Short mmCIF file of C-alpha atoms in Angstrom, two decimals:
data_model
loop_
_atom_site.label_atom_id
_atom_site.label_comp_id
_atom_site.label_asym_id
_atom_site.label_seq_id
_atom_site.Cartn_x
_atom_site.Cartn_y
_atom_site.Cartn_z
CA MET Q 1 -98.67 22.22 -38.54
CA LEU Q 2 -99.70 23.30 -42.32
CA GLU Q 3 -97.34 26.55 -41.84
CA MET Q 4 -94.25 24.13 -40.67
CA LEU Q 5 -94.54 21.94 -43.76
CA ALA Q 6 -95.77 24.70 -45.93
CA SER Q 7 -98.43 22.36 -47.25
CA SER Q 8 -102.31 22.48 -47.72
CA LYS Q 9 -104.46 20.21 -45.70
CA GLU Q 10 -105.66 18.56 -48.91
CA GLU Q 11 -101.88 17.73 -49.92
CA LEU Q 12 -101.34 16.08 -46.87
CA ILE Q 13 -104.62 14.09 -45.88
CA GLY Q 14 -104.43 10.30 -47.27
CA LYS Q 15 -100.45 10.33 -47.49
CA HIS Q 16 -98.37 8.06 -45.53
CA ILE Q 17 -95.67 9.49 -43.14
CA SER Q 18 -93.06 8.16 -45.37
CA GLU Q 19 -94.23 10.57 -48.25
CA ILE Q 20 -93.98 13.73 -45.81
CA PHE Q 21 -91.20 13.01 -43.34
CA SER Q 22 -87.72 11.94 -43.59
CA SER Q 23 -86.60 8.43 -43.12
CA ASP Q 24 -84.91 9.39 -39.74
CA PHE Q 25 -87.81 11.08 -38.35
CA GLU Q 26 -90.43 8.27 -39.62
CA LYS Q 27 -87.91 5.50 -37.88
CA LYS Q 28 -88.49 7.59 -34.69
CA ILE Q 29 -92.46 7.75 -35.12
CA ILE Q 30 -92.38 4.09 -35.76
CA GLU Q 31 -90.44 3.45 -32.92
CA GLU Q 32 -92.74 5.49 -30.42
CA SER Q 33 -95.87 3.78 -31.79
CA ALA Q 34 -95.08 0.43 -29.98
CA ARG Q 35 -95.64 2.50 -26.73
CA LEU Q 36 -98.56 4.24 -28.27
CA ARG Q 37 -100.34 0.73 -28.94
CA GLY Q 38 -99.94 -0.17 -25.52
CA GLY Q 39 -102.13 2.94 -24.36
CA GLY Q 40 -98.91 4.70 -23.15
CA LYS Q 41 -98.33 8.38 -24.15
CA SER Q 42 -95.02 9.62 -26.10
CA ARG Q 43 -93.04 12.66 -26.12
CA PHE Q 44 -89.75 13.29 -27.67
CA GLU Q 45 -87.64 15.91 -29.20
CA ALA Q 46 -86.35 15.40 -33.14
CA ALA Q 47 -85.14 17.31 -36.21
CA LEU Q 48 -87.67 18.00 -38.80
CA ASP Q 49 -86.12 18.10 -42.33
CA LEU Q 50 -88.27 20.33 -44.44
CA ARG Q 51 -87.93 21.78 -48.10
CA GLU Q 52 -85.29 24.52 -47.52
CA MET Q 53 -84.44 24.05 -43.74
CA GLU Q 54 -84.36 22.02 -40.76
CA ILE Q 55 -86.62 22.89 -37.59
CA GLN Q 56 -86.58 21.12 -34.12
CA VAL Q 57 -89.93 19.90 -32.79
CA MET Q 58 -91.39 18.71 -29.62
CA VAL Q 59 -93.89 15.85 -30.47
CA SER Q 60 -96.53 14.94 -28.19
CA ALA Q 61 -98.50 11.86 -28.95
CA THR Q 62 -101.74 10.37 -27.33
CA PRO Q 63 -103.38 6.97 -28.26
CA LEU Q 64 -106.59 6.54 -29.74
CA MET Q 65 -108.32 3.69 -28.33
CA GLU Q 66 -111.76 1.89 -28.96
CA GLU Q 67 -112.76 -0.95 -26.64
CA ASN Q 68 -109.01 -1.25 -25.73
CA LEU Q 69 -108.01 -1.36 -29.36
CA TYR Q 70 -105.49 0.97 -30.78
CA LYS Q 71 -107.07 2.83 -33.78
CA GLY Q 72 -104.59 5.59 -34.37
CA CYS Q 73 -103.00 8.67 -32.39
CA LEU Q 74 -102.92 12.20 -32.38
CA LYS Q 75 -99.75 13.98 -32.61
CA VAL Q 76 -99.04 17.48 -31.39
CA PHE Q 77 -96.28 19.17 -32.92
CA VAL Q 78 -94.34 22.17 -31.33
CA ASP Q 79 -91.64 24.10 -32.82
CA ILE Q 80 -88.89 24.35 -30.44
CA THR Q 81 -86.23 25.69 -33.09
CA GLU Q 82 -85.83 28.83 -31.36
CA ARG Q 83 -85.52 27.33 -27.87
CA LYS Q 84 -82.98 24.99 -28.92
CA GLU Q 85 -80.79 27.80 -30.41
CA TRP Q 86 -81.06 29.76 -26.88
CA GLU Q 87 -80.19 26.33 -25.37
CA GLU Q 88 -76.98 25.90 -27.61
CA LYS Q 89 -76.10 29.51 -26.96
CA ILE Q 90 -76.32 28.99 -23.27
CA LYS Q 91 -74.51 25.77 -23.54
CA GLN Q 92 -71.61 27.24 -25.41
CA SER Q 93 -71.52 30.61 -22.96
CA GLU Q 94 -71.30 28.08 -19.98
CA GLU Q 95 -68.46 26.16 -21.81
CA ARG Q 96 -66.52 29.26 -22.25
CA PHE Q 97 -67.15 30.30 -18.79
CA ARG Q 98 -65.80 26.75 -17.78
CA THR Q 99 -62.70 27.25 -20.14
CA ILE Q 100 -61.93 30.62 -18.78
CA THR Q 101 -62.60 29.61 -15.06
CA GLN Q 102 -60.39 26.55 -15.11
CA THR Q 103 -57.48 28.18 -17.10
CA ALA Q 104 -57.47 31.55 -14.64
CA THR Q 105 -54.35 31.87 -12.72
CA ASP Q 106 -56.54 33.55 -10.04
CA ALA Q 107 -59.10 31.54 -7.80
CA ILE Q 108 -62.60 31.84 -9.10
CA LEU Q 109 -65.45 31.08 -6.45
CA GLY Q 110 -69.06 31.05 -7.01
CA ILE Q 111 -71.48 31.63 -3.98
CA ASN Q 112 -75.32 31.24 -3.44
CA GLU Q 113 -77.59 33.08 -1.33
CA LYS Q 114 -76.94 30.64 1.36
CA GLY Q 115 -73.10 31.14 1.11
CA LYS Q 116 -72.47 27.61 -0.27
CA ILE Q 117 -69.84 27.59 -2.96
CA THR Q 118 -70.98 26.64 -6.57
CA VAL Q 119 -68.07 27.31 -8.45
CA TRP Q 120 -64.44 26.60 -7.43
CA ASN Q 121 -61.66 26.49 -10.38
CA GLU Q 122 -58.48 24.80 -10.61
CA ALA Q 123 -56.46 27.84 -9.40
CA ALA Q 124 -58.65 27.65 -6.35
CA HIS Q 125 -57.57 24.13 -5.71
CA ARG Q 126 -53.83 25.02 -6.28
CA ILE Q 127 -54.12 28.07 -3.92
CA PHE Q 128 -56.16 26.68 -1.16
CA GLY Q 129 -55.39 22.88 -1.28
CA TYR Q 130 -59.12 21.65 -1.55
CA SER Q 131 -60.33 19.62 -4.71
CA GLN Q 132 -63.52 20.82 -6.39
CA GLU Q 133 -65.40 17.77 -4.82
CA GLU Q 134 -64.21 19.10 -1.39
CA ALA Q 135 -65.10 22.40 -1.80
CA ILE Q 136 -68.52 22.58 -3.59
CA GLY Q 137 -71.64 22.72 -1.49
CA LYS Q 138 -69.31 23.90 1.46
CA ASP Q 139 -70.14 27.42 3.32
CA ILE Q 140 -67.16 29.75 2.41
CA HIS Q 141 -66.89 31.26 5.46
CA ALA Q 142 -66.29 27.71 7.42
CA LEU Q 143 -63.62 26.86 4.49
CA ILE Q 144 -61.23 29.66 4.19
CA VAL Q 145 -62.40 32.68 6.26
CA PRO Q 146 -59.72 33.22 9.26
CA GLY Q 147 -61.52 33.57 12.77
CA LYS Q 148 -60.94 37.29 12.73
CA TYR Q 149 -63.02 38.08 9.88
CA LYS Q 150 -65.92 35.54 10.15
CA ASP Q 151 -68.04 37.95 11.97
CA VAL Q 152 -67.89 40.81 9.67
CA ALA Q 153 -67.82 38.45 7.13
CA TYR Q 154 -71.11 36.73 7.98
CA LYS Q 155 -72.88 40.17 8.60
CA GLY Q 156 -71.69 41.30 5.36
CA MET Q 157 -73.17 38.44 3.26
CA LYS Q 158 -76.35 38.24 4.83
CA LYS Q 159 -76.84 41.99 4.03
CA PHE Q 160 -75.89 41.57 0.46
CA PHE Q 161 -77.96 38.44 -0.08
CA ARG Q 162 -81.10 40.30 1.49
CA ILE Q 163 -80.64 43.78 -0.62
CA GLY Q 164 -78.05 42.99 -3.22
CA LYS Q 165 -75.59 45.68 -1.52
CA GLY Q 166 -72.59 45.53 0.45
CA ASN Q 167 -69.35 47.52 1.43
CA ILE Q 168 -66.86 45.50 -0.68
CA LEU Q 169 -68.52 45.05 -3.63
CA SER Q 170 -66.65 46.29 -6.92
CA LYS Q 171 -63.75 46.97 -4.76
CA THR Q 172 -60.20 45.06 -4.50
CA LEU Q 173 -59.36 44.30 -1.09
CA GLU Q 174 -56.10 43.06 0.74
CA LEU Q 175 -57.03 40.20 3.27
CA SER Q 176 -55.96 37.21 4.64
CA ALA Q 177 -57.53 33.64 3.87
CA LEU Q 178 -56.72 29.93 5.22
CA LYS Q 179 -55.42 27.25 3.30
CA LYS Q 180 -56.32 23.49 3.77
CA ASP Q 181 -53.10 23.17 6.19
CA GLY Q 182 -54.37 25.74 8.47
CA THR Q 183 -51.65 28.34 6.79
CA GLU Q 184 -52.85 31.79 6.76
CA ILE Q 185 -51.98 33.51 3.28
CA PRO Q 186 -52.27 37.07 1.96
CA ILE Q 187 -54.61 37.60 -0.62
CA GLU Q 188 -56.33 40.12 -2.87
CA LEU Q 189 -60.10 39.92 -3.13
CA ALA Q 190 -62.63 41.14 -5.41
CA ILE Q 191 -66.38 40.42 -5.17
CA SER Q 192 -69.09 41.08 -7.91
CA LYS Q 193 -72.69 40.67 -7.64
CA VAL Q 194 -75.05 38.39 -10.07
CA LYS Q 195 -78.70 38.18 -9.80
CA SER Q 196 -80.28 34.90 -10.60
CA GLY Q 197 -84.24 35.29 -10.63
CA ASN Q 198 -85.19 37.10 -7.22
CA THR Q 199 -82.06 35.85 -5.59
CA TRP Q 200 -78.68 37.62 -5.46
CA ASN Q 201 -75.36 35.46 -6.04
CA ALA Q 202 -71.88 36.58 -5.54
CA THR Q 203 -68.65 35.93 -7.77
CA GLY Q 204 -65.33 36.13 -6.01
CA ILE Q 205 -61.87 36.54 -7.61
CA ILE Q 206 -58.97 35.77 -5.18
CA ARG Q 207 -55.19 36.16 -6.09
CA ASP Q 208 -52.65 34.74 -3.69
CA ILE Q 209 -50.30 37.62 -3.28
CA SER Q 210 -47.78 35.91 -0.74
CA ASP Q 211 -44.78 36.66 -3.10
CA ARG Q 212 -45.69 40.27 -3.91
CA LYS Q 213 -46.02 40.75 0.03
CA LYS Q 214 -42.31 38.87 0.46
CA TYR Q 215 -40.81 41.60 -2.08
CA GLU Q 216 -42.87 44.67 -0.75
CA ASN Q 217 -41.40 43.59 2.51
CA ARG Q 218 -38.23 43.33 1.56
CA LEU Q 219 -38.55 46.53 -0.28
CA LYS Q 220 -39.60 48.38 2.58
CA ASP Q 221 -36.90 46.86 4.61
CA LYS Q 222 -34.20 48.04 2.07
CA GLU Q 223 -36.22 51.60 2.12
CA LYS Q 224 -35.98 51.77 5.76
CA ARG Q 225 -32.32 51.00 6.10
CA PHE Q 226 -31.54 53.47 3.38
CA ASN Q 227 -33.76 56.08 5.37
CA ASP Q 228 -31.95 55.34 8.40
CA LEU Q 229 -28.33 55.67 6.70
CA ILE Q 230 -29.56 59.02 5.26
CA LYS Q 231 -31.12 60.12 8.48
CA PHE Q 232 -27.92 59.16 10.43
CA ALA Q 233 -25.38 59.90 8.00
CA THR Q 234 -22.61 62.77 8.77
CA ILE Q 235 -22.57 63.85 5.36
CA GLY Q 236 -25.29 66.09 3.45
CA TYR Q 237 -27.77 64.24 1.53
CA TYR Q 238 -29.96 65.79 -1.09
CA ARG Q 239 -32.48 65.05 -4.02
CA LEU Q 240 -32.67 67.79 -6.74
CA ASP Q 241 -35.59 68.21 -9.42
CA GLU Q 242 -34.50 68.72 -13.22
CA ASN Q 243 -34.13 72.65 -12.41
CA GLY Q 244 -31.84 71.86 -9.15
CA GLU Q 245 -34.42 72.67 -6.70
CA ILE Q 246 -34.01 70.80 -3.49
CA LEU Q 247 -36.70 68.00 -2.99
CA ILE Q 248 -35.16 66.28 0.15
CA ALA Q 249 -32.53 67.41 2.62
CA ASN Q 250 -31.12 64.95 5.35
CA PRO Q 251 -30.70 66.20 8.99
CA ALA Q 252 -26.78 66.28 8.22
CA LEU Q 253 -27.38 68.83 5.40
CA VAL Q 254 -29.50 71.00 7.67
CA ASN Q 255 -26.71 71.01 10.39
CA ILE Q 256 -24.21 72.01 7.77
CA LEU Q 257 -26.49 74.98 6.57
CA GLY Q 258 -27.39 76.29 9.91
CA TYR Q 259 -31.06 75.66 9.44
CA ASN Q 260 -33.86 74.21 11.94
CA SER Q 261 -35.36 71.72 9.74
CA SER Q 262 -35.20 70.16 6.16
CA GLU Q 263 -38.66 72.38 5.35
CA ASP Q 264 -36.66 75.72 6.09
CA ILE Q 265 -34.41 74.58 3.25
CA LEU Q 266 -36.85 73.61 0.81
CA THR Q 267 -38.26 76.87 0.90
CA GLN Q 268 -35.41 78.96 0.21
CA LYS Q 269 -34.79 80.40 -3.17
CA THR Q 270 -31.77 79.14 -5.43
CA GLU Q 271 -30.00 82.56 -4.94
CA ASP Q 272 -30.42 82.39 -1.06
CA LEU Q 273 -28.59 78.78 -1.00
CA PHE Q 274 -25.66 79.43 -3.65
CA ALA Q 275 -22.81 82.15 -3.88
CA ASP Q 276 -21.88 81.42 -7.22
CA LEU Q 277 -25.05 80.77 -9.36
CA THR Q 278 -23.31 80.66 -12.67
CA LYS Q 279 -20.96 77.65 -11.20
CA ARG Q 280 -24.39 76.03 -10.08
CA LYS Q 281 -25.76 76.35 -13.57
CA ARG Q 282 -22.63 74.48 -14.82
CA LEU Q 283 -23.25 71.62 -12.20
CA LEU Q 284 -26.72 71.11 -13.67
CA HIS Q 285 -25.43 71.48 -17.37
CA ILE Q 286 -22.83 68.68 -16.69
CA LEU Q 287 -25.66 66.59 -14.98
CA LYS Q 288 -27.77 66.74 -18.12
CA ASN Q 289 -24.77 65.93 -20.43
CA GLU Q 290 -22.85 63.36 -18.58
CA GLU Q 291 -25.49 62.48 -15.65
CA LYS Q 292 -22.85 62.21 -13.06
CA VAL Q 293 -20.46 64.52 -11.32
CA TYR Q 294 -17.65 63.53 -8.72
CA GLY Q 295 -15.77 65.97 -6.51
CA PHE Q 296 -17.42 68.99 -7.55
CA GLU Q 297 -16.44 72.03 -5.50
CA ASP Q 298 -18.84 74.93 -5.02
CA LYS Q 299 -19.76 77.68 -2.20
CA TRP Q 300 -23.35 77.31 -0.29
CA LYS Q 301 -24.63 79.96 1.86
CA ARG Q 302 -25.53 79.43 5.56
CA GLN Q 303 -28.82 80.55 7.00
CA ASP Q 304 -26.64 83.29 8.41
CA ASN Q 305 -25.36 84.31 5.19
CA SER Q 306 -21.96 82.95 5.72
CA VAL Q 307 -20.29 81.23 2.91
CA ILE Q 308 -18.85 77.84 3.18
CA ASP Q 309 -16.81 75.64 0.95
CA THR Q 310 -18.18 72.05 -0.41
CA ARG Q 311 -17.36 69.23 -2.45
CA GLU Q 312 -20.19 67.36 -3.88
CA SER Q 313 -21.04 64.15 -5.86
CA VAL Q 314 -23.93 64.04 -7.60
CA TRP Q 315 -25.57 61.44 -10.14
CA THR Q 316 -29.12 60.87 -12.01
CA ILE Q 317 -31.64 58.34 -10.96
CA LYS Q 318 -33.90 57.06 -13.74
CA ASP Q 319 -37.16 54.51 -13.87
CA ILE Q 320 -36.97 51.49 -15.28
CA ASN Q 321 -38.14 52.99 -18.72
CA ASN Q 322 -34.83 55.20 -18.26
CA ASN Q 323 -36.95 58.09 -17.73
CA PHE Q 324 -35.45 61.19 -15.42
CA VAL Q 325 -36.71 60.72 -11.77
CA TYR Q 326 -34.36 62.93 -9.63
CA TYR Q 327 -30.84 63.96 -9.09
CA GLU Q 328 -29.11 62.56 -5.98
CA GLY Q 329 -26.27 63.88 -4.28
CA VAL Q 330 -23.95 63.86 -1.16
CA LEU Q 331 -22.05 66.84 0.17
CA GLU Q 332 -19.23 67.62 2.23
CA ASP Q 333 -18.42 70.78 4.36
CA ILE Q 334 -14.73 71.48 3.28
CA THR Q 335 -14.46 74.95 4.52
CA GLU Q 336 -12.14 73.96 7.63
CA GLN Q 337 -10.11 71.71 5.38
CA ASN Q 338 -9.25 74.45 2.81
CA GLN Q 339 -8.41 76.81 5.58
CA LEU Q 340 -5.78 74.28 6.87
CA MET Q 341 -4.57 73.54 3.62
CA GLU Q 342 -4.17 77.25 3.14
CA ILE Q 343 -2.15 77.46 6.29
CA LEU Q 344 -0.04 74.23 5.33
CA GLN Q 345 0.74 75.74 1.95
CA GLU Q 346 1.61 79.23 3.62
CA SER Q 347 3.93 77.16 6.21
CA GLU Q 348 5.38 75.25 3.57
CA SER Q 349 5.96 78.24 1.53
CA LYS Q 350 8.02 80.04 4.34
CA TYR Q 351 9.72 76.75 5.05
CA ARG Q 352 10.91 76.31 1.35
CA THR Q 353 11.78 80.04 1.48
CA LEU Q 354 14.09 79.62 4.57
CA LEU Q 355 15.69 76.24 2.92
CA ASP Q 356 16.54 78.06 -0.42
CA ARG Q 357 18.21 80.90 1.62
CA LEU Q 358 20.62 78.69 3.57
CA ASN Q 359 24.23 77.78 2.35
CA GLU Q 360 24.15 74.33 2.71
CA ALA Q 361 22.42 71.77 0.46
CA VAL Q 362 19.28 70.09 2.04
CA TYR Q 363 17.33 67.27 1.21
CA LEU Q 364 14.44 65.10 2.96
CA ILE Q 365 14.02 61.28 1.92
CA ALA Q 366 10.97 59.62 3.02
CA ASP Q 367 10.39 55.89 2.26
CA ASN Q 368 13.57 55.74 -0.26
CA LYS Q 369 11.57 58.83 -1.95
CA PHE Q 370 12.69 62.49 -2.37
CA GLU Q 371 10.17 64.83 -0.80
CA LEU Q 372 12.34 68.01 -0.56
CA VAL Q 373 15.30 69.40 -1.89
CA ASN Q 374 16.67 73.06 -1.81
CA ASN Q 375 18.35 75.45 -4.35
CA LYS Q 376 21.80 74.49 -3.02
CA PHE Q 377 21.32 70.73 -3.12
CA LEU Q 378 20.57 71.47 -7.10
CA GLU Q 379 23.71 73.59 -7.50
CA LEU Q 380 26.03 71.20 -5.74
CA LEU Q 381 24.62 68.39 -7.95
CA GLU Q 382 24.69 70.34 -11.11
CA ILE Q 383 21.02 69.17 -11.95
CA ASP Q 384 17.49 70.53 -12.40
CA TYR Q 385 14.58 70.01 -9.91
CA GLU Q 386 12.92 67.35 -12.71
CA ASP Q 387 16.09 65.35 -12.39
CA VAL Q 388 15.29 64.53 -8.47
CA PHE Q 389 12.02 63.33 -9.00
CA SER Q 390 12.45 61.18 -12.14
CA GLU Q 391 12.05 57.48 -11.54
CA ASP Q 392 15.71 56.63 -12.38
CA PHE Q 393 17.41 59.30 -9.93
CA LYS Q 394 19.77 57.69 -7.29
CA LEU Q 395 21.45 59.83 -4.91
CA MET Q 396 24.17 56.65 -4.62
CA ASP Q 397 25.10 57.66 -8.36
CA PHE Q 398 26.83 60.65 -7.29
CA VAL Q 399 29.17 59.12 -4.77
CA ALA Q 400 32.53 58.52 -6.00
CA PRO Q 401 32.90 54.66 -6.66
CA LYS Q 402 35.46 54.74 -4.08
CA ASP Q 403 33.28 55.94 -1.31
CA ARG Q 404 30.34 54.03 -1.99
CA LYS Q 405 30.83 51.33 0.50
CA LEU Q 406 31.99 53.56 3.21
CA ILE Q 407 28.41 55.43 2.82
CA SER Q 408 26.48 52.30 2.63
CA GLU Q 409 28.06 51.00 5.86
CA ARG Q 410 27.48 54.37 7.49
CA GLN Q 411 23.94 54.33 6.65
CA LYS Q 412 23.42 51.15 7.78
CA GLU Q 413 25.32 51.53 11.18
CA LEU Q 414 22.73 54.60 11.84
CA ILE Q 415 19.82 52.77 11.26
CA ARG Q 416 21.12 49.59 13.22
CA GLN Q 417 22.18 51.74 16.24
CA ASN Q 418 19.09 54.04 15.94
CA LYS Q 419 21.71 57.08 15.96
CA LYS Q 420 19.92 60.30 15.55
CA SER Q 421 22.57 61.84 13.43
CA ASP Q 422 26.06 61.11 11.91
CA ASN Q 423 28.77 63.15 10.10
CA TYR Q 424 31.01 62.14 7.38
CA GLU Q 425 32.90 63.27 4.59
CA PHE Q 426 33.24 61.57 1.07
CA THR Q 427 33.71 62.45 -2.77
CA LEU Q 428 30.69 63.49 -4.72
CA VAL Q 429 30.89 63.43 -8.44
CA THR Q 430 28.44 65.85 -10.05
CA LYS Q 431 26.04 65.38 -13.11
CA ASN Q 432 28.69 67.05 -15.55
CA GLY Q 433 31.68 65.03 -14.01
CA LYS Q 434 33.27 67.36 -11.20
CA GLU Q 435 34.52 66.02 -8.15
CA LYS Q 436 33.84 68.14 -5.04
CA GLU Q 437 34.77 67.03 -1.52
CA VAL Q 438 31.42 67.46 0.66
CA GLU Q 439 30.64 66.85 4.73
CA VAL Q 440 27.27 65.30 5.02
CA SER Q 441 25.37 65.67 8.44
CA VAL Q 442 22.55 62.74 8.26
#
């Protein structure tokens, strides 16, 4: 006591309490004196103001009685300042925990050694539908654990509370849980352990992942449809890395190149797949600069070392941060098409050569457009090849005005009667104004 008041015994003895303690403390002592005078004991906490500081004390008072008369009291002062400071820290910590718990978007649950719920935050109310009053004190398994998990959950919980160990501690698991209305929802669960004295408690954090699962399922569905499309496509599909190495090849590309499986293609060196490596490097150069190429024609090697003509369209795939992921492309085998084109060109060349050697002027019109004329036709009208295919070229302009009505009627009659041919004569006027008498077989 002398240390608390920083005074000597001689300084205190004989002094009135008002000379030692503050008025608030004095008032508290006087209030307690009434209880002491009746023979009762007193115990209270109060703040004691000293010269340079304030301390918290626990005061225990016992009355001193003689023949049932109150003669005074014995007071014991205990400095509880440190205890009060710890109590305040604990209170602040608990308040912070409550604030975090109630503002968290995930459900936070406290579970004691009996499996009863001790903490149930607002997010848990929102997710599961039970209010705090409905959940606190209830068995966690009976409240939100589906039947298919109950046996395993009970056994695991008993083991944990007995030895403080469990298979699901410090892990994040995807499970399902029951809502108040009986709906089963997908959740993400993380459980941590907390020791209180000699007993183990558990804290669970639960996240409702219903929306995430919906998006995941949609994504899986899209990926399946895309993979099916690639799998059953009749054109080749592939993915390339930045260096042009093949990462994925679909069945159509495997078939085009004559391999047994996509793995066989992925193990091939670049020089084993492409007939012209310089052209392949040019494709990669274009991709790096323009990020896409459409209709690029190249030559690939088949497994039997034969060469095929191909047409490719390739584009760049990037992630959400605009970083390169891979090149994606489709490929057509146009070898047969090119061969047919060559045959057609050769045939047209022979046909044109034959027409140009004829002494008669020949022309072909389809859908009111000139498709073909020979040299004799150009000579007859005294025009150039470019004149025929200009937008304002009309054959009727080269017919003498007196014969235009006749020609128009003969053409209509030919179409109306579905006649295979017709022959007639008319006067033709060349580009240079010369008149020529001609016979036409249409």
